[in-house]
């Protein structure tokens, strides 16, 4: 038998099985029980919080032959057919793939036809915010003159994208994120019924990472289970999710606060060599700092992002050594770095630099005017080169780039053809950075070949009189032209100066 994903196997089949969303559940169940359902509903809220599940429960309950107390029986032929997707009068439309006017026109025609099988036709339109304006208008017409016995349930994660005209025709229910406690309770139920053993920390991490969505929590459980089997520890979860241990984060931040830069560099190096992602490390370290900030402000009642039982004692130790302002500055450094890491290949260096900058916040001698780009401690560390000497901003008709291209063209036309598809991002120290859109992988890789690289370096030397290095980088954005200057500025910081030629 095919394996059924946990989140599907555990779709609530009755109102009483729904986790959280109490007000919504009570109101809807009463409406079903008393036969006073409205003809249109709008369910909004984060992913995986029960919108589609509840829509299906309603569809079953209104068609169920043995409906009791507003609940579907899940055994009669209607319930079975709906559960198996074979019920003609329950129509699920995914607006993300049926966005247009034709689909909605089609719906408008069919809506008038009386239910074939059941008592009520129920249209469940998922991701309804994806409809085009024309489609919304067509839908509005139907909602304005609702046919008897039809119920529309529109579901969306993006309420703000639903036109007010549609909203005003529907009864709205806002689904909330589920709390960590609610998610843990459900995970425990699922795990114990499926014979999976998880320790508390493992549960806690899965629940917190799900960010209020039960589908994500169950998918993670599925993933961990299929990699690691039925005994699941905290390490297993961290490993599968590529996360960093919170105790590691506590120690790392502690070393930074104590200005143990050697320890910091060492810890980062080890984590990277174990396969942790630099960006993930920066992001998780900022979550730890966020927890520390909350601890300073509201103490132990805070809902932690990464801190768990093991690392919590470190918060108390660190509280005495750090003030809010320093945490905010450190957070700024880390979030900036997380952004840069998306775009850079010098990952290790950028990460080290960020932590050295954070360490520098704790130097007694640091004056507040010191720019974070050149903390005194950064100069001490061997791994950190001088701050940028020269960098150029890219502009469409940049004379430097023009010269470079012309020079390359003269030497070898095929190389020019490859290079011209890139964009000059800027120059830092003696390295020139050229960016390629994702679709230009071939060009980037060809340019990285020795022969092409040498041609460019030779021309660079002619132009600048210096030995230069050249780095090719992928740009991860499609709206490349608009953002390229901004990215270059982000990357090179405020020390941008034009190259004088
Ligand atoms: N409130 C909940 N109670 C119990 N299980 C839930 C709940 N919310 C989500 N789930 C679990 O997550 C799965 C997906 O939920 P559902 O399809 O209802 O989410 P959704 O809100 O429609 O999400 P999306 O916006 O991504 O479509 C369910 O099959 C179930 O396993
Ligand atoms: Mg859904
Ligand atoms: Zn039934």
PDB file of N, CA and C in Angstrom, residues 333 340 353 356-358 360-361 363 366-367 369-380 384-388 494-495:
ATOM      1  N   UNK A 333      23.808  43.614  12.654  1.00  0.00           N
ATOM      2  CA  UNK A 333      24.957  43.036  11.957  1.00  0.00           C
ATOM      3  C   UNK A 333      24.591  41.666  11.369  1.00  0.00           C
ATOM      4  N   UNK A 340      23.615  39.379   2.924  1.00  0.00           N
ATOM      5  CA  UNK A 340      24.798  39.323   2.060  1.00  0.00           C
ATOM      6  C   UNK A 340      25.161  37.880   1.715  1.00  0.00           C
ATOM      7  N   UNK A 353      33.455  37.722   9.935  1.00  0.00           N
ATOM      8  CA  UNK A 353      33.480  39.167  10.083  1.00  0.00           C
ATOM      9  C   UNK A 353      32.305  39.640  10.943  1.00  0.00           C
ATOM     10  N   UNK A 356      33.018  38.910  14.505  1.00  0.00           N
ATOM     11  CA  UNK A 356      34.064  39.784  15.021  1.00  0.00           C
ATOM     12  C   UNK A 356      33.507  41.184  15.275  1.00  0.00           C
ATOM     13  N   UNK A 357      32.627  41.598  14.403  1.00  0.00           N
ATOM     14  CA  UNK A 357      31.987  42.903  14.618  1.00  0.00           C
ATOM     15  C   UNK A 357      31.156  42.887  15.896  1.00  0.00           C
ATOM     16  N   UNK A 358      30.481  41.761  16.111  1.00  0.00           N
ATOM     17  CA  UNK A 358      29.675  41.661  17.331  1.00  0.00           C
ATOM     18  C   UNK A 358      30.582  41.690  18.557  1.00  0.00           C
ATOM     19  N   UNK A 360      33.310  43.106  18.783  1.00  0.00           N
ATOM     20  CA  UNK A 360      33.822  44.461  18.924  1.00  0.00           C
ATOM     21  C   UNK A 360      32.848  45.355  19.681  1.00  0.00           C
ATOM     22  N   UNK A 361      31.579  44.987  19.668  1.00  0.00           N
ATOM     23  CA  UNK A 361      30.608  45.778  20.428  1.00  0.00           C
ATOM     24  C   UNK A 361      30.916  45.731  21.914  1.00  0.00           C
ATOM     25  N   UNK A 363      34.093  45.612  23.241  1.00  0.00           N
ATOM     26  CA  UNK A 363      35.380  46.195  23.593  1.00  0.00           C
ATOM     27  C   UNK A 363      35.124  47.408  24.463  1.00  0.00           C
ATOM     28  N   UNK A 366      35.719  50.693  22.599  1.00  0.00           N
ATOM     29  CA  UNK A 366      35.007  51.058  21.382  1.00  0.00           C
ATOM     30  C   UNK A 366      34.266  52.370  21.577  1.00  0.00           C
ATOM     31  N   UNK A 367      34.479  53.277  20.661  1.00  0.00           N
ATOM     32  CA  UNK A 367      33.709  54.508  20.726  1.00  0.00           C
ATOM     33  C   UNK A 367      32.485  54.351  19.846  1.00  0.00           C
ATOM     34  N   UNK A 369      31.135  56.047  17.744  1.00  0.00           N
ATOM     35  CA  UNK A 369      31.159  56.500  16.361  1.00  0.00           C
ATOM     36  C   UNK A 369      31.818  55.502  15.412  1.00  0.00           C
ATOM     37  N   UNK A 370      32.503  54.510  15.982  1.00  0.00           N
ATOM     38  CA  UNK A 370      33.188  53.550  15.107  1.00  0.00           C
ATOM     39  C   UNK A 370      32.189  52.876  14.182  1.00  0.00           C
ATOM     40  N   UNK A 371      32.508  52.829  12.919  1.00  0.00           N
ATOM     41  CA  UNK A 371      31.567  52.181  12.004  1.00  0.00           C
ATOM     42  C   UNK A 371      31.699  50.677  12.141  1.00  0.00           C
ATOM     43  N   UNK A 372      30.597  50.006  12.046  1.00  0.00           N
ATOM     44  CA  UNK A 372      30.671  48.555  12.181  1.00  0.00           C
ATOM     45  C   UNK A 372      31.496  47.896  11.087  1.00  0.00           C
ATOM     46  N   UNK A 373      31.757  48.634  10.002  1.00  0.00           N
ATOM     47  CA  UNK A 373      32.506  48.034   8.913  1.00  0.00           C
ATOM     48  C   UNK A 373      33.976  47.833   9.254  1.00  0.00           C
ATOM     49  N   UNK A 374      34.484  48.582  10.239  1.00  0.00           N
ATOM     50  CA  UNK A 374      35.895  48.419  10.552  1.00  0.00           C
ATOM     51  C   UNK A 374      36.126  48.430  12.054  1.00  0.00           C
ATOM     52  N   UNK A 375      35.642  47.403  12.736  1.00  0.00           N
ATOM     53  CA  UNK A 375      35.835  47.360  14.169  1.00  0.00           C
ATOM     54  C   UNK A 375      37.308  47.147  14.468  1.00  0.00           C
ATOM     55  N   UNK A 376      37.787  47.702  15.581  1.00  0.00           N
ATOM     56  CA  UNK A 376      39.203  47.575  15.897  1.00  0.00           C
ATOM     57  C   UNK A 376      39.637  46.109  15.945  1.00  0.00           C
ATOM     58  N   UNK A 377      38.779  45.262  16.479  1.00  0.00           N
ATOM     59  CA  UNK A 377      39.179  43.875  16.643  1.00  0.00           C
ATOM     60  C   UNK A 377      39.335  43.174  15.295  1.00  0.00           C
ATOM     61  N   UNK A 378      38.607  43.656  14.337  1.00  0.00           N
ATOM     62  CA  UNK A 378      38.677  43.016  13.028  1.00  0.00           C
ATOM     63  C   UNK A 378      40.083  43.100  12.456  1.00  0.00           C
ATOM     64  N   UNK A 379      40.780  44.188  12.799  1.00  0.00           N
ATOM     65  CA  UNK A 379      42.125  44.364  12.264  1.00  0.00           C
ATOM     66  C   UNK A 379      43.093  43.364  12.878  1.00  0.00           C
ATOM     67  N   UNK A 380      42.786  42.966  14.118  1.00  0.00           N
ATOM     68  CA  UNK A 380      43.695  42.054  14.805  1.00  0.00           C
ATOM     69  C   UNK A 380      43.645  40.650  14.208  1.00  0.00           C
ATOM     70  N   UNK A 384      40.935  38.486   8.567  1.00  0.00           N
ATOM     71  CA  UNK A 384      40.144  39.598   8.067  1.00  0.00           C
ATOM     72  C   UNK A 384      41.004  40.579   7.289  1.00  0.00           C
ATOM     73  N   UNK A 385      40.737  40.707   6.020  1.00  0.00           N
ATOM     74  CA  UNK A 385      41.537  41.649   5.242  1.00  0.00           C
ATOM     75  C   UNK A 385      41.156  43.087   5.551  1.00  0.00           C
ATOM     76  N   UNK A 386      41.953  43.979   5.039  1.00  0.00           N
ATOM     77  CA  UNK A 386      41.645  45.396   5.179  1.00  0.00           C
ATOM     78  C   UNK A 386      40.269  45.709   4.640  1.00  0.00           C
ATOM     79  N   UNK A 387      39.716  46.787   5.118  1.00  0.00           N
ATOM     80  CA  UNK A 387      38.399  47.141   4.583  1.00  0.00           C
ATOM     81  C   UNK A 387      38.531  47.634   3.140  1.00  0.00           C
ATOM     82  N   UNK A 388      37.428  47.632   2.411  1.00  0.00           N
ATOM     83  CA  UNK A 388      37.500  47.948   0.986  1.00  0.00           C
ATOM     84  C   UNK A 388      38.234  49.246   0.713  1.00  0.00           C
ATOM     85  N   UNK A 494      28.937  51.175   2.559  1.00  0.00           N
ATOM     86  CA  UNK A 494      28.864  52.587   2.210  1.00  0.00           C
ATOM     87  C   UNK A 494      30.174  53.147   1.666  1.00  0.00           C
ATOM     88  N   UNK A 495      31.197  52.314   1.647  1.00  0.00           N
ATOM     89  CA  UNK A 495      32.500  52.828   1.223  1.00  0.00           C
ATOM     90  C   UNK A 495      32.669  52.868  -0.277  1.00  0.00           C
TER      91      UNK A 495
END
